[in-house]
């Protein structure tokens, strides 16, 4: 959720995302595939069906907006 209401939590969410990827890597999740979708009034795919090694380690900046999903 990258809606405006998440602005105060965005950095914490990004940190949790990086920690999750690190944990999967440490737990031998190298063969896992990831799709990352951010949403507010619409959805945008950041990465789709990528192995862990090719999955972005950081999320882009917050777009803001409302939430419809």
PDB file of N, CA, C and O in Angstrom:
ATOM      1  N   UNK A   1       0.858  -1.174   0.000  1.00  0.00           N
ATOM      2  CA  UNK A   1       0.000   0.000   0.000  1.00  0.00           C
ATOM      3  C   UNK A   1       0.901   1.233   0.000  1.00  0.00           C
ATOM      4  O   UNK A   1       1.612   1.478   0.960  1.00  0.00           O
ATOM      5  N   UNK A   2       0.874   1.971  -1.088  1.00  0.00           N
ATOM      6  CA  UNK A   2       1.673   3.191  -1.161  1.00  0.00           C
ATOM      7  C   UNK A   2       0.782   4.434  -1.180  1.00  0.00           C
ATOM      8  O   UNK A   2       1.126   5.461  -1.745  1.00  0.00           O
ATOM      9  N   UNK A   3      -0.370   4.326  -0.535  1.00  0.00           N
ATOM     10  CA  UNK A   3      -1.263   5.477  -0.460  1.00  0.00           C
ATOM     11  C   UNK A   3      -0.694   6.521   0.498  1.00  0.00           C
ATOM     12  O   UNK A   3       0.232   6.255   1.260  1.00  0.00           O
ATOM     13  N   UNK A   4      -1.248   7.699   0.444  1.00  0.00           N
ATOM     14  CA  UNK A   4      -0.769   8.802   1.275  1.00  0.00           C
ATOM     15  C   UNK A   4      -0.777   8.499   2.756  1.00  0.00           C
ATOM     16  O   UNK A   4       0.079   8.973   3.499  1.00  0.00           O
ATOM     17  N   UNK A   5      -1.709   7.657   3.197  1.00  0.00           N
ATOM     18  CA  UNK A   5      -1.781   7.331   4.623  1.00  0.00           C
ATOM     19  C   UNK A   5      -0.582   6.511   5.095  1.00  0.00           C
ATOM     20  O   UNK A   5      -0.348   6.388   6.293  1.00  0.00           O
ATOM     21  N   UNK A   6       0.194   5.981   4.168  1.00  0.00           N
ATOM     22  CA  UNK A   6       1.377   5.181   4.518  1.00  0.00           C
ATOM     23  C   UNK A   6       2.645   6.021   4.641  1.00  0.00           C
ATOM     24  O   UNK A   6       3.703   5.496   4.969  1.00  0.00           O
ATOM     25  N   UNK A   7       2.553   7.318   4.392  1.00  0.00           N
ATOM     26  CA  UNK A   7       3.759   8.146   4.338  1.00  0.00           C
ATOM     27  C   UNK A   7       4.580   8.085   5.623  1.00  0.00           C
ATOM     28  O   UNK A   7       5.807   8.064   5.575  1.00  0.00           O
ATOM     29  N   UNK A   8       3.929   8.016   6.773  1.00  0.00           N
ATOM     30  CA  UNK A   8       4.688   7.967   8.031  1.00  0.00           C
ATOM     31  C   UNK A   8       5.309   6.593   8.278  1.00  0.00           C
ATOM     32  O   UNK A   8       6.207   6.456   9.108  1.00  0.00           O
ATOM     33  N   UNK A   9       4.866   5.578   7.556  1.00  0.00           N
ATOM     34  CA  UNK A   9       5.345   4.207   7.747  1.00  0.00           C
ATOM     35  C   UNK A   9       6.206   3.711   6.588  1.00  0.00           C
ATOM     36  O   UNK A   9       6.687   2.584   6.623  1.00  0.00           O
ATOM     37  N   UNK A  10       6.384   4.528   5.556  1.00  0.00           N
ATOM     38  CA  UNK A  10       7.025   4.049   4.329  1.00  0.00           C
ATOM     39  C   UNK A  10       8.436   3.533   4.557  1.00  0.00           C
ATOM     40  O   UNK A  10       8.809   2.479   4.047  1.00  0.00           O
ATOM     41  N   UNK A  11       9.241   4.249   5.310  1.00  0.00           N
ATOM     42  CA  UNK A  11      10.618   3.806   5.551  1.00  0.00           C
ATOM     43  C   UNK A  11      10.649   2.497   6.340  1.00  0.00           C
ATOM     44  O   UNK A  11      11.473   1.630   6.071  1.00  0.00           O
ATOM     45  N   UNK A  12       9.742   2.343   7.289  1.00  0.00           N
ATOM     46  CA  UNK A  12       9.650   1.077   8.046  1.00  0.00           C
ATOM     47  C   UNK A  12       9.236  -0.070   7.136  1.00  0.00           C
ATOM     48  O   UNK A  12       9.756  -1.181   7.244  1.00  0.00           O
ATOM     49  N   UNK A  13       8.319   0.189   6.232  1.00  0.00           N
ATOM     50  CA  UNK A  13       7.886  -0.835   5.293  1.00  0.00           C
ATOM     51  C   UNK A  13       9.030  -1.243   4.373  1.00  0.00           C
ATOM     52  O   UNK A  13       9.246  -2.431   4.138  1.00  0.00           O
ATOM     53  N   UNK A  14       9.790  -0.273   3.877  1.00  0.00           N
ATOM     54  CA  UNK A  14      10.930  -0.575   3.011  1.00  0.00           C
ATOM     55  C   UNK A  14      11.975  -1.406   3.757  1.00  0.00           C
ATOM     56  O   UNK A  14      12.534  -2.345   3.201  1.00  0.00           O
ATOM     57  N   UNK A  15      12.216  -1.079   5.012  1.00  0.00           N
ATOM     58  CA  UNK A  15      13.177  -1.830   5.824  1.00  0.00           C
ATOM     59  C   UNK A  15      12.694  -3.265   6.016  1.00  0.00           C
ATOM     60  O   UNK A  15      13.460  -4.218   5.884  1.00  0.00           O
ATOM     61  N   UNK A  16      11.407  -3.440   6.319  1.00  0.00           N
ATOM     62  CA  UNK A  16      10.840  -4.780   6.507  1.00  0.00           C
ATOM     63  C   UNK A  16      10.934  -5.592   5.220  1.00  0.00           C
ATOM     64  O   UNK A  16      11.219  -6.798   5.250  1.00  0.00           O
ATOM     65  N   UNK A  17      10.717  -4.949   4.082  1.00  0.00           N
ATOM     66  CA  UNK A  17      10.830  -5.611   2.784  1.00  0.00           C
ATOM     67  C   UNK A  17      12.256  -6.123   2.567  1.00  0.00           C
ATOM     68  O   UNK A  17      12.455  -7.286   2.203  1.00  0.00           O
ATOM     69  N   UNK A  18      13.260  -5.280   2.822  1.00  0.00           N
ATOM     70  CA  UNK A  18      14.663  -5.694   2.666  1.00  0.00           C
ATOM     71  C   UNK A  18      15.005  -6.828   3.631  1.00  0.00           C
ATOM     72  O   UNK A  18      15.689  -7.787   3.263  1.00  0.00           O
ATOM     73  N   UNK A  19      14.532  -6.736   4.870  1.00  0.00           N
ATOM     74  CA  UNK A  19      14.802  -7.778   5.861  1.00  0.00           C
ATOM     75  C   UNK A  19      14.157  -9.098   5.442  1.00  0.00           C
ATOM     76  O   UNK A  19      14.749 -10.167   5.641  1.00  0.00           O
ATOM     77  N   UNK A  20      12.961  -9.030   4.875  1.00  0.00           N
ATOM     78  CA  UNK A  20      12.302 -10.242   4.397  1.00  0.00           C
ATOM     79  C   UNK A  20      13.129 -10.912   3.305  1.00  0.00           C
ATOM     80  O   UNK A  20      13.340 -12.130   3.333  1.00  0.00           O
ATOM     81  N   UNK A  21      13.617 -10.134   2.327  1.00  0.00           N
ATOM     82  CA  UNK A  21      14.426 -10.705   1.253  1.00  0.00           C
ATOM     83  C   UNK A  21      15.716 -11.309   1.792  1.00  0.00           C
ATOM     84  O   UNK A  21      16.138 -12.382   1.360  1.00  0.00           O
ATOM     85  N   UNK A  22      16.325 -10.647   2.746  1.00  0.00           N
ATOM     86  CA  UNK A  22      17.546 -11.177   3.364  1.00  0.00           C
ATOM     87  C   UNK A  22      17.248 -12.487   4.084  1.00  0.00           C
ATOM     88  O   UNK A  22      18.000 -13.458   3.967  1.00  0.00           O
ATOM     89  N   UNK A  23      16.134 -12.530   4.810  1.00  0.00           N
ATOM     90  CA  UNK A  23      15.761 -13.744   5.542  1.00  0.00           C
ATOM     91  C   UNK A  23      15.506 -14.894   4.569  1.00  0.00           C
ATOM     92  O   UNK A  23      15.934 -16.024   4.805  1.00  0.00           O
ATOM     93  N   UNK A  24      14.817 -14.624   3.462  1.00  0.00           N
ATOM     94  CA  UNK A  24      14.575 -15.683   2.475  1.00  0.00           C
ATOM     95  C   UNK A  24      15.890 -16.187   1.905  1.00  0.00           C
ATOM     96  O   UNK A  24      16.071 -17.380   1.705  1.00  0.00           O
ATOM     97  N   UNK A  25      16.812 -15.286   1.640  1.00  0.00           N
ATOM     98  CA  UNK A  25      18.114 -15.680   1.119  1.00  0.00           C
ATOM     99  C   UNK A  25      18.846 -16.548   2.138  1.00  0.00           C
ATOM    100  O   UNK A  25      19.412 -17.587   1.785  1.00  0.00           O
ATOM    101  N   UNK A  26      18.824 -16.146   3.393  1.00  0.00           N
ATOM    102  CA  UNK A  26      19.499 -16.896   4.451  1.00  0.00           C
ATOM    103  C   UNK A  26      18.848 -18.248   4.706  1.00  0.00           C
ATOM    104  O   UNK A  26      19.508 -19.167   5.179  1.00  0.00           O
ATOM    105  N   UNK A  27      17.560 -18.370   4.400  1.00  0.00           N
ATOM    106  CA  UNK A  27      16.826 -19.623   4.590  1.00  0.00           C
ATOM    107  C   UNK A  27      16.809 -20.472   3.322  1.00  0.00           C
ATOM    108  O   UNK A  27      15.911 -21.281   3.127  1.00  0.00           O
ATOM    109  N   UNK A  28      17.783 -20.253   2.463  1.00  0.00           N
ATOM    110  CA  UNK A  28      17.922 -21.010   1.215  1.00  0.00           C
ATOM    111  C   UNK A  28      16.722 -20.819   0.292  1.00  0.00           C
ATOM    112  O   UNK A  28      16.262 -21.763  -0.351  1.00  0.00           O
ATOM    113  N   UNK A  29      16.222 -19.585   0.216  1.00  0.00           N
ATOM    114  CA  UNK A  29      15.099 -19.276  -0.662  1.00  0.00           C
ATOM    115  C   UNK A  29      15.550 -18.773  -2.020  1.00  0.00           C
ATOM    116  O   UNK A  29      14.793 -18.108  -2.714  1.00  0.00           O
ATOM    117  N   UNK A  30      16.771 -19.085  -2.414  1.00  0.00           N
ATOM    118  CA  UNK A  30      17.314 -18.596  -3.669  1.00  0.00           C
ATOM    119  C   UNK A  30      16.538 -19.007  -4.903  1.00  0.00           C
ATOM    120  O   UNK A  30      16.610 -18.351  -5.937  1.00  0.00           O
ATOM    121  N   UNK A  31      15.789 -20.091  -4.817  1.00  0.00           N
ATOM    122  CA  UNK A  31      14.985 -20.529  -5.954  1.00  0.00           C
ATOM    123  C   UNK A  31      13.576 -19.937  -5.934  1.00  0.00           C
ATOM    124  O   UNK A  31      12.790 -20.181  -6.845  1.00  0.00           O
ATOM    125  N   UNK A  32      13.262 -19.170  -4.886  1.00  0.00           N
ATOM    126  CA  UNK A  32      11.949 -18.519  -4.811  1.00  0.00           C
ATOM    127  C   UNK A  32      11.821 -17.493  -5.935  1.00  0.00           C
ATOM    128  O   UNK A  32      12.803 -16.892  -6.364  1.00  0.00           O
ATOM    129  N   UNK A  33      10.600 -17.273  -6.374  1.00  0.00           N
ATOM    130  CA  UNK A  33      10.299 -16.245  -7.366  1.00  0.00           C
ATOM    131  C   UNK A  33       9.382 -15.206  -6.710  1.00  0.00           C
ATOM    132  O   UNK A  33       8.487 -15.567  -5.943  1.00  0.00           O
ATOM    133  N   UNK A  34       9.607 -13.946  -7.055  1.00  0.00           N
ATOM    134  CA  UNK A  34       8.882 -12.848  -6.415  1.00  0.00           C
ATOM    135  C   UNK A  34       8.223 -11.949  -7.452  1.00  0.00           C
ATOM    136  O   UNK A  34       8.791 -11.671  -8.507  1.00  0.00           O
ATOM    137  N   UNK A  35       7.043 -11.497  -7.102  1.00  0.00           N
ATOM    138  CA  UNK A  35       6.347 -10.437  -7.812  1.00  0.00           C
ATOM    139  C   UNK A  35       6.012  -9.390  -6.763  1.00  0.00           C
ATOM    140  O   UNK A  35       5.469  -9.717  -5.709  1.00  0.00           O
ATOM    141  N   UNK A  36       6.361  -8.139  -7.043  1.00  0.00           N
ATOM    142  CA  UNK A  36       6.105  -7.053  -6.101  1.00  0.00           C
ATOM    143  C   UNK A  36       5.158  -6.072  -6.776  1.00  0.00           C
ATOM    144  O   UNK A  36       5.447  -5.555  -7.861  1.00  0.00           O
ATOM    145  N   UNK A  37       4.012  -5.833  -6.128  1.00  0.00           N
ATOM    146  CA  UNK A  37       3.002  -4.920  -6.646  1.00  0.00           C
ATOM    147  C   UNK A  37       2.738  -3.858  -5.590  1.00  0.00           C
ATOM    148  O   UNK A  37       2.455  -4.176  -4.434  1.00  0.00           O
ATOM    149  N   UNK A  38       2.840  -2.601  -5.985  1.00  0.00           N
ATOM    150  CA  UNK A  38       2.476  -1.485  -5.114  1.00  0.00           C
ATOM    151  C   UNK A  38       1.132  -0.954  -5.593  1.00  0.00           C
ATOM    152  O   UNK A  38       0.832  -0.978  -6.785  1.00  0.00           O
ATOM    153  N   UNK A  39       0.317  -0.467  -4.664  1.00  0.00           N
ATOM    154  CA  UNK A  39      -1.007  -0.002  -5.069  1.00  0.00           C
ATOM    155  C   UNK A  39      -1.429   1.210  -4.262  1.00  0.00           C
ATOM    156  O   UNK A  39      -1.003   1.430  -3.140  1.00  0.00           O
ATOM    157  N   UNK A  40      -2.255   2.022  -4.868  1.00  0.00           N
ATOM    158  CA  UNK A  40      -3.019   3.092  -4.222  1.00  0.00           C
ATOM    159  C   UNK A  40      -4.331   3.149  -5.005  1.00  0.00           C
ATOM    160  O   UNK A  40      -5.092   2.219  -4.909  1.00  0.00           O
ATOM    161  N   UNK A  41      -4.568   4.166  -5.813  1.00  0.00           N
ATOM    162  CA  UNK A  41      -5.771   4.174  -6.645  1.00  0.00           C
ATOM    163  C   UNK A  41      -5.605   3.264  -7.855  1.00  0.00           C
ATOM    164  O   UNK A  41      -6.561   2.958  -8.549  1.00  0.00           O
ATOM    165  N   UNK A  42      -4.397   2.852  -8.122  1.00  0.00           N
ATOM    166  CA  UNK A  42      -4.077   1.900  -9.177  1.00  0.00           C
ATOM    167  C   UNK A  42      -2.988   0.972  -8.682  1.00  0.00           C
ATOM    168  O   UNK A  42      -2.538   1.082  -7.543  1.00  0.00           O
ATOM    169  N   UNK A  43      -2.575   0.076  -9.527  1.00  0.00           N
ATOM    170  CA  UNK A  43      -1.517  -0.867  -9.150  1.00  0.00           C
ATOM    171  C   UNK A  43      -0.364  -0.736 -10.131  1.00  0.00           C
ATOM    172  O   UNK A  43      -0.563  -0.457 -11.305  1.00  0.00           O
ATOM    173  N   UNK A  44       0.860  -0.933  -9.623  1.00  0.00           N
ATOM    174  CA  UNK A  44       2.033  -0.968 -10.499  1.00  0.00           C
ATOM    175  C   UNK A  44       2.931  -2.111 -10.055  1.00  0.00           C
ATOM    176  O   UNK A  44       3.174  -2.312  -8.869  1.00  0.00           O
ATOM    177  N   UNK A  45       3.387  -2.843 -11.034  1.00  0.00           N
ATOM    178  CA  UNK A  45       4.247  -3.982 -10.774  1.00  0.00           C
ATOM    179  C   UNK A  45       5.698  -3.519 -10.795  1.00  0.00           C
ATOM    180  O   UNK A  45       6.157  -2.940 -11.778  1.00  0.00           O
ATOM    181  N   UNK A  46       6.403  -3.760  -9.709  1.00  0.00           N
ATOM    182  CA  UNK A  46       7.807  -3.374  -9.585  1.00  0.00           C
ATOM    183  C   UNK A  46       8.703  -4.459 -10.184  1.00  0.00           C
ATOM    184  O   UNK A  46       9.681  -4.179 -10.858  1.00  0.00           O
ATOM    185  N   UNK A  47       8.372  -5.695  -9.917  1.00  0.00           N
ATOM    186  CA  UNK A  47       9.096  -6.825 -10.494  1.00  0.00           C
ATOM    187  C   UNK A  47       8.112  -7.985 -10.595  1.00  0.00           C
ATOM    188  O   UNK A  47       7.183  -8.084  -9.803  1.00  0.00           O
ATOM    189  N   UNK A  48       8.317  -8.827 -11.588  1.00  0.00           N
ATOM    190  CA  UNK A  48       7.364  -9.914 -11.804  1.00  0.00           C
ATOM    191  C   UNK A  48       8.095 -11.226 -12.040  1.00  0.00           C
ATOM    192  O   UNK A  48       8.939 -11.326 -12.935  1.00  0.00           O
ATOM    193  N   UNK A  49       7.775 -12.202 -11.219  1.00  0.00           N
ATOM    194  CA  UNK A  49       8.291 -13.561 -11.324  1.00  0.00           C
ATOM    195  C   UNK A  49       9.810 -13.595 -11.478  1.00  0.00           C
ATOM    196  O   UNK A  49      10.350 -14.294 -12.332  1.00  0.00           O
ATOM    197  N   UNK A  50      10.488 -12.867 -10.620  1.00  0.00           N
ATOM    198  CA  UNK A  50      11.948 -12.830 -10.640  1.00  0.00           C
ATOM    199  C   UNK A  50      12.511 -13.689  -9.518  1.00  0.00           C
ATOM    200  O   UNK A  50      11.970 -13.711  -8.421  1.00  0.00           O
ATOM    201  N   UNK A  51      13.606 -14.368  -9.812  1.00  0.00           N
ATOM    202  CA  UNK A  51      14.295 -15.113  -8.752  1.00  0.00           C
ATOM    203  C   UNK A  51      14.805 -14.109  -7.723  1.00  0.00           C
ATOM    204  O   UNK A  51      15.011 -12.929  -8.017  1.00  0.00           O
ATOM    205  N   UNK A  52      15.038 -14.594  -6.540  1.00  0.00           N
ATOM    206  CA  UNK A  52      15.475 -13.746  -5.430  1.00  0.00           C
ATOM    207  C   UNK A  52      16.673 -12.891  -5.804  1.00  0.00           C
ATOM    208  O   UNK A  52      16.705 -11.688  -5.518  1.00  0.00           O
ATOM    209  N   UNK A  53      17.655 -13.463  -6.485  1.00  0.00           N
ATOM    210  CA  UNK A  53      18.864 -12.736  -6.838  1.00  0.00           C
ATOM    211  C   UNK A  53      18.566 -11.545  -7.755  1.00  0.00           C
ATOM    212  O   UNK A  53      19.299 -10.566  -7.752  1.00  0.00           O
ATOM    213  N   UNK A  54      17.481 -11.592  -8.522  1.00  0.00           N
ATOM    214  CA  UNK A  54      17.127 -10.524  -9.451  1.00  0.00           C
ATOM    215  C   UNK A  54      16.041  -9.585  -8.927  1.00  0.00           C
ATOM    216  O   UNK A  54      15.632  -8.666  -9.631  1.00  0.00           O
ATOM    217  N   UNK A  55      15.568  -9.837  -7.723  1.00  0.00           N
ATOM    218  CA  UNK A  55      14.516  -9.015  -7.143  1.00  0.00           C
ATOM    219  C   UNK A  55      15.120  -7.743  -6.568  1.00  0.00           C
ATOM    220  O   UNK A  55      16.108  -7.812  -5.827  1.00  0.00           O
ATOM    221  N   UNK A  56      14.558  -6.564  -6.898  1.00  0.00           N
ATOM    222  CA  UNK A  56      15.092  -5.314  -6.355  1.00  0.00           C
ATOM    223  C   UNK A  56      15.102  -5.334  -4.827  1.00  0.00           C
ATOM    224  O   UNK A  56      14.154  -5.808  -4.200  1.00  0.00           O
ATOM    225  N   UNK A  57      16.176  -4.839  -4.255  1.00  0.00           N
ATOM    226  CA  UNK A  57      16.319  -4.824  -2.803  1.00  0.00           C
ATOM    227  C   UNK A  57      15.717  -3.585  -2.152  1.00  0.00           C
ATOM    228  O   UNK A  57      15.630  -3.480  -0.943  1.00  0.00           O
ATOM    229  N   UNK A  58      15.312  -2.633  -2.971  1.00  0.00           N
ATOM    230  CA  UNK A  58      14.717  -1.428  -2.425  1.00  0.00           C
ATOM    231  C   UNK A  58      13.437  -1.119  -3.186  1.00  0.00           C
ATOM    232  O   UNK A  58      13.330  -1.411  -4.380  1.00  0.00           O
ATOM    233  N   UNK A  59      12.480  -0.539  -2.497  1.00  0.00           N
ATOM    234  CA  UNK A  59      11.240  -0.119  -3.129  1.00  0.00           C
ATOM    235  C   UNK A  59      11.388   1.323  -3.590  1.00  0.00           C
ATOM    236  O   UNK A  59      12.118   2.103  -2.979  1.00  0.00           O
ATOM    237  N   UNK A  60      10.681   1.688  -4.663  1.00  0.00           N
ATOM    238  CA  UNK A  60      10.752   3.078  -5.118  1.00  0.00           C
ATOM    239  C   UNK A  60      10.072   4.017  -4.117  1.00  0.00           C
ATOM    240  O   UNK A  60       9.457   3.566  -3.145  1.00  0.00           O
ATOM    241  N   UNK A  61      10.160   5.288  -4.391  1.00  0.00           N
ATOM    242  CA  UNK A  61       9.531   6.274  -3.513  1.00  0.00           C
ATOM    243  C   UNK A  61       8.019   6.130  -3.468  1.00  0.00           C
ATOM    244  O   UNK A  61       7.393   5.566  -4.369  1.00  0.00           O
ATOM    245  N   UNK A  62       7.455   6.645  -2.426  1.00  0.00           N
ATOM    246  CA  UNK A  62       6.011   6.601  -2.192  1.00  0.00           C
ATOM    247  C   UNK A  62       5.299   7.490  -3.205  1.00  0.00           C
ATOM    248  O   UNK A  62       5.669   8.655  -3.387  1.00  0.00           O
ATOM    249  N   UNK A  63       4.261   6.963  -3.866  1.00  0.00           N
ATOM    250  CA  UNK A  63       3.484   7.759  -4.822  1.00  0.00           C
ATOM    251  C   UNK A  63       2.373   8.543  -4.153  1.00  0.00           C
ATOM    252  O   UNK A  63       1.946   9.557  -4.668  1.00  0.00           O
ATOM    253  N   UNK A  64       1.851   8.061  -3.044  1.00  0.00           N
ATOM    254  CA  UNK A  64       0.741   8.746  -2.383  1.00  0.00           C
ATOM    255  C   UNK A  64      -0.565   8.465  -3.088  1.00  0.00           C
ATOM    256  O   UNK A  64      -0.690   7.564  -3.889  1.00  0.00           O
ATOM    257  N   UNK A  65      -1.568   9.262  -2.773  1.00  0.00           N
ATOM    258  CA  UNK A  65      -2.889   9.055  -3.358  1.00  0.00           C
ATOM    259  C   UNK A  65      -3.788   8.291  -2.416  1.00  0.00           C
ATOM    260  O   UNK A  65      -3.405   7.977  -1.281  1.00  0.00           O
ATOM    261  N   UNK A  66      -4.981   8.005  -2.866  1.00  0.00           N
ATOM    262  CA  UNK A  66      -5.940   7.258  -2.059  1.00  0.00           C
ATOM    263  C   UNK A  66      -5.765   5.767  -2.247  1.00  0.00           C
ATOM    264  O   UNK A  66      -4.851   5.313  -2.919  1.00  0.00           O
ATOM    265  N   UNK A  67      -6.665   5.003  -1.642  1.00  0.00           N
ATOM    266  CA  UNK A  67      -6.640   3.540  -1.784  1.00  0.00           C
ATOM    267  C   UNK A  67      -7.999   3.082  -2.255  1.00  0.00           C
ATOM    268  O   UNK A  67      -9.012   3.419  -1.649  1.00  0.00           O
ATOM    269  N   UNK A  68      -8.022   2.306  -3.318  1.00  0.00           N
ATOM    270  CA  UNK A  68      -9.272   1.769  -3.843  1.00  0.00           C
ATOM    271  C   UNK A  68      -9.321   0.256  -3.687  1.00  0.00           C
ATOM    272  O   UNK A  68     -10.350  -0.344  -3.723  1.00  0.00           O
ATOM    273  N   UNK A  69      -8.185  -0.400  -3.469  1.00  0.00           N
ATOM    274  CA  UNK A  69      -8.143  -1.860  -3.387  1.00  0.00           C
ATOM    275  C   UNK A  69      -8.507  -2.345  -2.025  1.00  0.00           C
ATOM    276  O   UNK A  69      -8.216  -1.834  -1.038  1.00  0.00           O
TER     277      UNK A  69
END
